[in-house]
mmCIF file of C-alpha atoms in Angstrom:
data_model
loop_
_atom_site.group_PDB
_atom_site.id
_atom_site.type_symbol
_atom_site.label_atom_id
_atom_site.label_comp_id
_atom_site.label_asym_id
_atom_site.label_seq_id
_atom_site.Cartn_x
_atom_site.Cartn_y
_atom_site.Cartn_z
ATOM 1 C CA MET A 67 -14.538 -3.012 -1.874
ATOM 2 C CA ARG A 68 -14.876 -6.481 -3.262
ATOM 3 C CA PHE A 69 -18.551 -5.726 -4.251
ATOM 4 C CA LEU A 70 -17.551 -2.657 -5.978
ATOM 5 C CA PHE A 71 -14.952 -4.566 -8.017
ATOM 6 C CA VAL A 72 -17.466 -7.317 -8.929
ATOM 7 C CA LEU A 73 -19.817 -4.541 -10.090
ATOM 8 C CA ILE A 74 -16.998 -3.149 -12.273
ATOM 9 C CA LEU A 75 -16.354 -6.605 -13.689
ATOM 10 C CA LEU A 76 -19.937 -7.412 -14.589
ATOM 11 C CA ALA A 77 -20.318 -3.857 -16.021
ATOM 12 C CA GLY A 78 -17.357 -4.467 -18.315
ATOM 13 C CA ALA A 79 -18.657 -7.851 -19.301
ATOM 14 C CA GLY A 80 -21.937 -6.120 -20.328
ATOM 15 C CA VAL A 81 -20.380 -3.418 -22.384
ATOM 16 C CA GLY A 82 -17.521 -5.331 -24.029
ATOM 17 C CA VAL A 83 -19.179 -8.713 -24.626
ATOM 18 C CA ILE A 84 -22.955 -8.714 -24.210
ATOM 19 C CA TYR A 85 -23.699 -5.581 -25.858
ATOM 20 C CA PRO A 86 -21.802 -6.120 -29.114
ATOM 21 C CA TRP A 87 -23.098 -9.723 -29.372
ATOM 22 C CA ALA A 88 -26.749 -8.492 -28.963
ATOM 23 C CA MET A 89 -26.355 -5.818 -31.434
ATOM 24 C CA THR A 90 -24.881 -8.250 -33.900
ATOM 25 C CA ASN A 91 -27.568 -10.908 -33.606
ATOM 26 C CA PHE A 92 -30.648 -9.328 -32.458
ATOM 27 C CA SER A 93 -31.047 -5.761 -33.635
ATOM 28 C CA GLY A 94 -33.084 -4.982 -36.570
ATOM 29 C CA ARG A 95 -35.063 -7.474 -38.264
ATOM 30 C CA GLU A 96 -34.354 -10.665 -40.234
ATOM 31 C CA ILE A 97 -34.596 -10.427 -43.966
ATOM 32 C CA GLY A 98 -34.001 -14.220 -44.591
ATOM 33 C CA ILE A 99 -31.615 -17.028 -44.497
ATOM 34 C CA TRP A 100 -30.326 -18.869 -47.626
ATOM 35 C CA ARG A 101 -28.089 -21.822 -48.032
ATOM 36 C CA VAL A 102 -25.061 -20.929 -50.198
ATOM 37 C CA TYR A 103 -23.104 -24.184 -49.779
ATOM 38 C CA GLU A 104 -24.131 -27.928 -49.550
ATOM 39 C CA GLN A 105 -22.722 -31.151 -50.751
ATOM 40 C CA GLY A 106 -19.345 -29.615 -51.790
ATOM 41 C CA ARG A 107 -20.824 -26.912 -54.021
ATOM 42 C CA PHE A 108 -21.120 -23.117 -53.546
ATOM 43 C CA ARG A 109 -23.942 -21.318 -55.101
ATOM 44 C CA PRO A 110 -24.213 -17.407 -55.772
ATOM 45 C CA LEU A 111 -27.282 -15.800 -54.148
ATOM 46 C CA THR A 112 -29.305 -12.957 -55.527
ATOM 47 C CA VAL A 113 -31.479 -11.088 -53.047
ATOM 48 C CA PRO A 114 -33.758 -7.983 -53.854
ATOM 49 C CA LEU A 115 -33.132 -5.270 -51.266
ATOM 50 C CA LYS A 116 -34.965 -1.934 -50.743
ATOM 51 C CA SER A 117 -33.475 1.480 -49.544
ATOM 52 C CA ARG A 118 -35.591 1.044 -46.397
ATOM 53 C CA ASP A 119 -33.680 -2.083 -45.521
ATOM 54 C CA ALA A 120 -30.485 -0.075 -44.810
ATOM 55 C CA PRO A 121 -28.351 -0.648 -42.949
ATOM 56 C CA VAL A 122 -27.961 -4.357 -43.760
ATOM 57 C CA ARG A 123 -25.901 -6.646 -41.677
ATOM 58 C CA VAL A 124 -24.491 -9.864 -43.235
ATOM 59 C CA LEU A 125 -23.811 -12.797 -41.293
ATOM 60 C CA VAL A 126 -22.648 -16.315 -42.166
ATOM 61 C CA ASP A 127 -23.350 -19.619 -40.330
ATOM 62 C CA LEU A 128 -20.880 -22.468 -41.087
ATOM 63 C CA THR A 129 -21.974 -25.805 -40.208
ATOM 64 C CA ALA A 130 -18.987 -28.289 -39.611
ATOM 65 C CA ARG A 131 -18.107 -31.391 -37.863
ATOM 66 C CA ALA A 132 -15.592 -29.866 -35.336
ATOM 67 C CA GLU A 133 -15.719 -28.628 -31.834
ATOM 68 C CA ARG A 134 -14.054 -25.406 -32.999
ATOM 69 C CA ILE A 135 -12.363 -23.826 -36.055
ATOM 70 C CA VAL A 136 -8.713 -23.785 -36.065
ATOM 71 C CA SER A 137 -7.723 -21.806 -39.168
ATOM 72 C CA GLN A 138 -4.288 -20.311 -38.063
ATOM 73 C CA GLN A 139 -5.401 -16.936 -39.047
ATOM 74 C CA ARG A 140 -6.158 -18.299 -42.652
ATOM 75 C CA THR A 141 -9.328 -17.374 -44.514
ATOM 76 C CA VAL A 142 -12.173 -20.060 -44.280
ATOM 77 C CA LEU A 143 -14.671 -18.356 -46.455
ATOM 78 C CA THR A 144 -14.691 -15.269 -48.687
ATOM 79 C CA LEU A 145 -17.842 -13.197 -49.301
ATOM 80 C CA THR A 146 -18.590 -10.330 -51.758
ATOM 81 C CA ALA A 147 -21.763 -8.397 -52.282
ATOM 82 C CA ALA A 148 -22.372 -6.536 -55.384
ATOM 83 C CA THR A 149 -25.204 -4.469 -57.127
ATOM 84 C CA ASN A 150 -25.301 -2.973 -60.632
ATOM 85 C CA GLY A 151 -21.573 -4.299 -61.295
ATOM 86 C CA ARG A 152 -20.311 -2.467 -58.146
ATOM 87 C CA THR A 153 -18.918 -4.243 -55.085
ATOM 88 C CA VAL A 154 -20.264 -2.889 -51.808
ATOM 89 C CA LEU A 155 -18.961 -5.471 -49.477
ATOM 90 C CA ALA A 156 -15.773 -7.735 -49.434
ATOM 91 C CA SER A 157 -15.034 -9.812 -46.452
ATOM 92 C CA THR A 158 -12.838 -12.709 -45.406
ATOM 93 C CA LEU A 159 -14.259 -14.932 -42.650
ATOM 94 C CA GLN A 160 -12.110 -17.021 -40.131
ATOM 95 C CA PHE A 161 -14.569 -18.240 -37.312
ATOM 96 C CA ASN A 162 -11.822 -19.027 -35.043
ATOM 97 C CA HIS A 163 -13.068 -16.568 -32.412
ATOM 98 C CA VAL A 164 -16.354 -18.630 -31.975
ATOM 99 C CA ASP A 165 -16.059 -20.102 -28.557
ATOM 100 C CA ASN A 166 -19.696 -21.396 -28.138
ATOM 101 C CA PRO A 167 -20.895 -22.718 -31.421
ATOM 102 C CA ARG A 168 -24.612 -24.040 -31.453
ATOM 103 C CA GLN A 169 -25.598 -27.568 -31.995
ATOM 104 C CA ALA A 170 -27.008 -28.352 -35.393
ATOM 105 C CA SER A 171 -29.074 -31.348 -34.167
ATOM 106 C CA PRO A 172 -29.089 -33.574 -30.890
ATOM 107 C CA GLN A 173 -28.602 -36.570 -33.284
ATOM 108 C CA LEU A 174 -25.673 -35.081 -35.138
ATOM 109 C CA PRO A 175 -22.053 -34.032 -33.970
ATOM 110 C CA ASP A 176 -21.990 -31.091 -36.319
ATOM 111 C CA LYS A 177 -21.731 -27.572 -34.826
ATOM 112 C CA ILE A 178 -22.861 -24.091 -36.252
ATOM 113 C CA PHE A 179 -20.358 -21.445 -36.128
ATOM 114 C CA ARG A 180 -21.453 -17.852 -36.782
ATOM 115 C CA ASP A 181 -19.308 -14.934 -38.082
ATOM 116 C CA GLU A 182 -20.021 -11.382 -39.167
ATOM 117 C CA ALA A 183 -19.162 -10.521 -42.704
ATOM 118 C CA GLY A 184 -19.738 -6.958 -42.321
ATOM 119 C CA LEU A 185 -22.349 -4.059 -42.940
ATOM 120 C CA ILE A 186 -23.874 -2.362 -46.154
ATOM 121 C CA PRO A 187 -24.662 1.046 -44.668
ATOM 122 C CA ALA A 188 -26.401 2.389 -47.691
ATOM 123 C CA VAL A 189 -28.777 0.231 -49.743
ATOM 124 C CA SER A 190 -30.189 1.223 -53.244
ATOM 125 C CA THR A 191 -33.376 -0.609 -54.291
ATOM 126 C CA GLY A 192 -32.494 -3.419 -56.595
ATOM 127 C CA SER A 193 -30.937 -6.784 -56.743
ATOM 128 C CA TYR A 194 -27.731 -7.690 -54.790
ATOM 129 C CA LEU A 195 -25.427 -10.573 -55.729
ATOM 130 C CA PHE A 196 -23.816 -12.344 -52.799
ATOM 131 C CA THR A 197 -21.002 -14.735 -53.728
ATOM 132 C CA VAL A 198 -19.528 -16.947 -50.919
ATOM 133 C CA GLY A 199 -16.439 -19.037 -51.762
ATOM 134 C CA PRO A 200 -13.697 -21.072 -50.144
ATOM 135 C CA GLY A 201 -10.687 -19.496 -48.536
ATOM 136 C CA ASP A 202 -7.041 -20.731 -48.138
ATOM 137 C CA ALA A 203 -7.669 -22.712 -44.933
ATOM 138 C CA GLU A 204 -7.342 -26.357 -45.217
ATOM 139 C CA ASP A 205 -9.032 -29.409 -43.600
ATOM 140 C CA ILE A 206 -12.083 -27.547 -42.453
ATOM 141 C CA PRO A 207 -14.878 -30.216 -42.424
ATOM 142 C CA MET A 208 -17.616 -28.037 -43.714
ATOM 143 C CA ARG A 209 -21.171 -29.410 -44.211
ATOM 144 C CA ALA A 210 -23.197 -26.372 -44.923
ATOM 145 C CA VAL A 211 -22.794 -22.606 -45.218
ATOM 146 C CA ASP A 212 -25.902 -20.391 -44.692
ATOM 147 C CA LEU A 213 -26.172 -16.484 -45.250
ATOM 148 C CA ILE A 214 -28.262 -14.478 -42.983
ATOM 149 C CA LEU A 215 -29.336 -10.862 -43.698
ATOM 150 C CA ARG A 216 -30.658 -8.457 -41.147
ATOM 151 C CA SER A 217 -32.161 -5.050 -41.969
ATOM 152 C CA GLY A 218 -32.375 -1.867 -40.026
ATOM 153 C CA VAL A 219 -29.664 -2.922 -37.548
ATOM 154 C CA GLY A 220 -28.028 -0.797 -34.995
ATOM 155 C CA GLU A 221 -24.271 -0.327 -35.357
ATOM 156 C CA THR A 222 -22.083 -1.215 -32.624
ATOM 157 C CA ASP A 223 -20.096 1.554 -30.978
ATOM 158 C CA SER A 224 -16.538 0.847 -31.847
ATOM 159 C CA ARG A 225 -15.584 2.173 -28.392
ATOM 160 C CA ALA A 226 -17.622 -0.577 -26.559
ATOM 161 C CA ARG A 227 -15.166 -3.400 -26.609
ATOM 162 C CA PRO A 228 -12.049 -1.495 -25.596
ATOM 163 C CA VAL A 229 -13.975 0.092 -22.798
ATOM 164 C CA GLY A 230 -15.629 -3.030 -21.693
ATOM 165 C CA PHE A 231 -12.410 -5.152 -21.609
ATOM 166 C CA SER A 232 -10.734 -2.198 -19.606
ATOM 167 C CA LEU A 233 -13.469 -2.326 -17.077
ATOM 168 C CA MET A 234 -13.221 -6.185 -16.930
ATOM 169 C CA ALA A 235 -9.554 -5.927 -16.350
ATOM 170 C CA VAL A 236 -9.817 -3.341 -13.540
ATOM 171 C CA GLY A 237 -12.437 -5.151 -11.881
ATOM 172 C CA LEU A 238 -10.718 -8.471 -12.129
ATOM 173 C CA ILE A 239 -7.299 -7.048 -10.788
ATOM 174 C CA GLY A 240 -9.077 -5.098 -8.000
ATOM 175 C CA LEU A 241 -11.053 -8.164 -6.993
ATOM 176 C CA LEU A 242 -7.888 -10.487 -6.858
ATOM 177 C CA LEU A 243 -5.894 -7.611 -4.831
ATOM 178 C CA SER A 244 -8.709 -7.519 -2.289
ATOM 179 C CA LEU A 245 -8.985 -10.989 -1.888
ATOM 180 C CA ARG A 246 -5.213 -11.255 -1.163
ATOM 181 C CA PHE A 247 -4.595 -8.201 0.811
ATOM 182 C CA GLY A 248 -8.152 -7.509 2.408
ATOM 183 C CA GLY A 249 -7.186 -9.702 5.349
ATOM 184 C CA GLY A 250 -9.512 -11.612 7.527
ATOM 185 C CA ARG A 251 -12.183 -10.387 9.919
ATOM 186 C CA PRO A 252 -11.019 -8.679 13.106
ATOM 187 C CA ASP A 253 -10.809 -10.969 16.142
ATOM 188 C CA ASN A 254 -13.763 -11.023 18.413
ATOM 189 C CA PRO A 255 -12.514 -10.150 21.855
ATOM 190 C CA ASN A 256 -15.339 -12.433 23.213
ATOM 191 C CA SER A 257 -13.952 -15.421 21.483
ATOM 192 C CA GLN A 258 -10.818 -15.543 23.605
ATOM 193 C CA PRO A 259 -10.782 -17.768 26.709
ATOM 194 C CA PRO A 260 -11.400 -15.768 29.906
ATOM 195 C CA PRO A 261 -8.178 -14.945 32.030
ATOM 196 C CA PRO A 262 -7.673 -17.397 34.913
ATOM 197 C CA ARG A 263 -9.062 -16.345 38.316
ATOM 198 C CA TRP A 264 -6.516 -18.219 40.529
ATOM 199 C CA GLY A 265 -2.868 -19.184 40.281
ATOM 200 C CA ARG A 266 -0.292 -17.483 38.043
ATOM 201 C CA GLY A 267 -1.657 -14.798 35.977
ATOM 202 C CA ALA A 268 -4.761 -14.500 38.015
ATOM 203 C CA THR A 269 -6.549 -11.081 37.918
#
């Protein structure tokens, strides 16, 4: 039974954690990476997109001198995307769920935190204006902000995370219960000392 619960736990991790992460970061092809914040200044970015790029996933990398981002549910960055005067994406980014940021450089203490701004499902050929700005979170030691666009990405099934986390919970609880109540191995009769052959209790 323990092996079965381990399999359930691993399956839950694959569905609830690895699958959404892989779909976000690796599905489709990369259109480009652009720096939109550096030396204390934000810059709007205009990117030409084509209809065949749809859907386009918008990711943001925040480089900061910190081990983790603690924003107390406040907004670290805001992002909007517009074309022909029409807003097609508006998002707030918090970055506080990033547990394993990337190292910017072995020589620097800076870390890179990634968050997803959202998906542009339908794209019309033309220029898209991306505007990134500061949120209301304070004391975030930002060094740089990069915008990443990926085209032709797969959309993560919204049921994946709840199902995956449920399987992980079942597997973990079952594994703990099996370890607690599973008991030890049955006694080996050959491991007992032989009965005495003389005196009291002799056979």
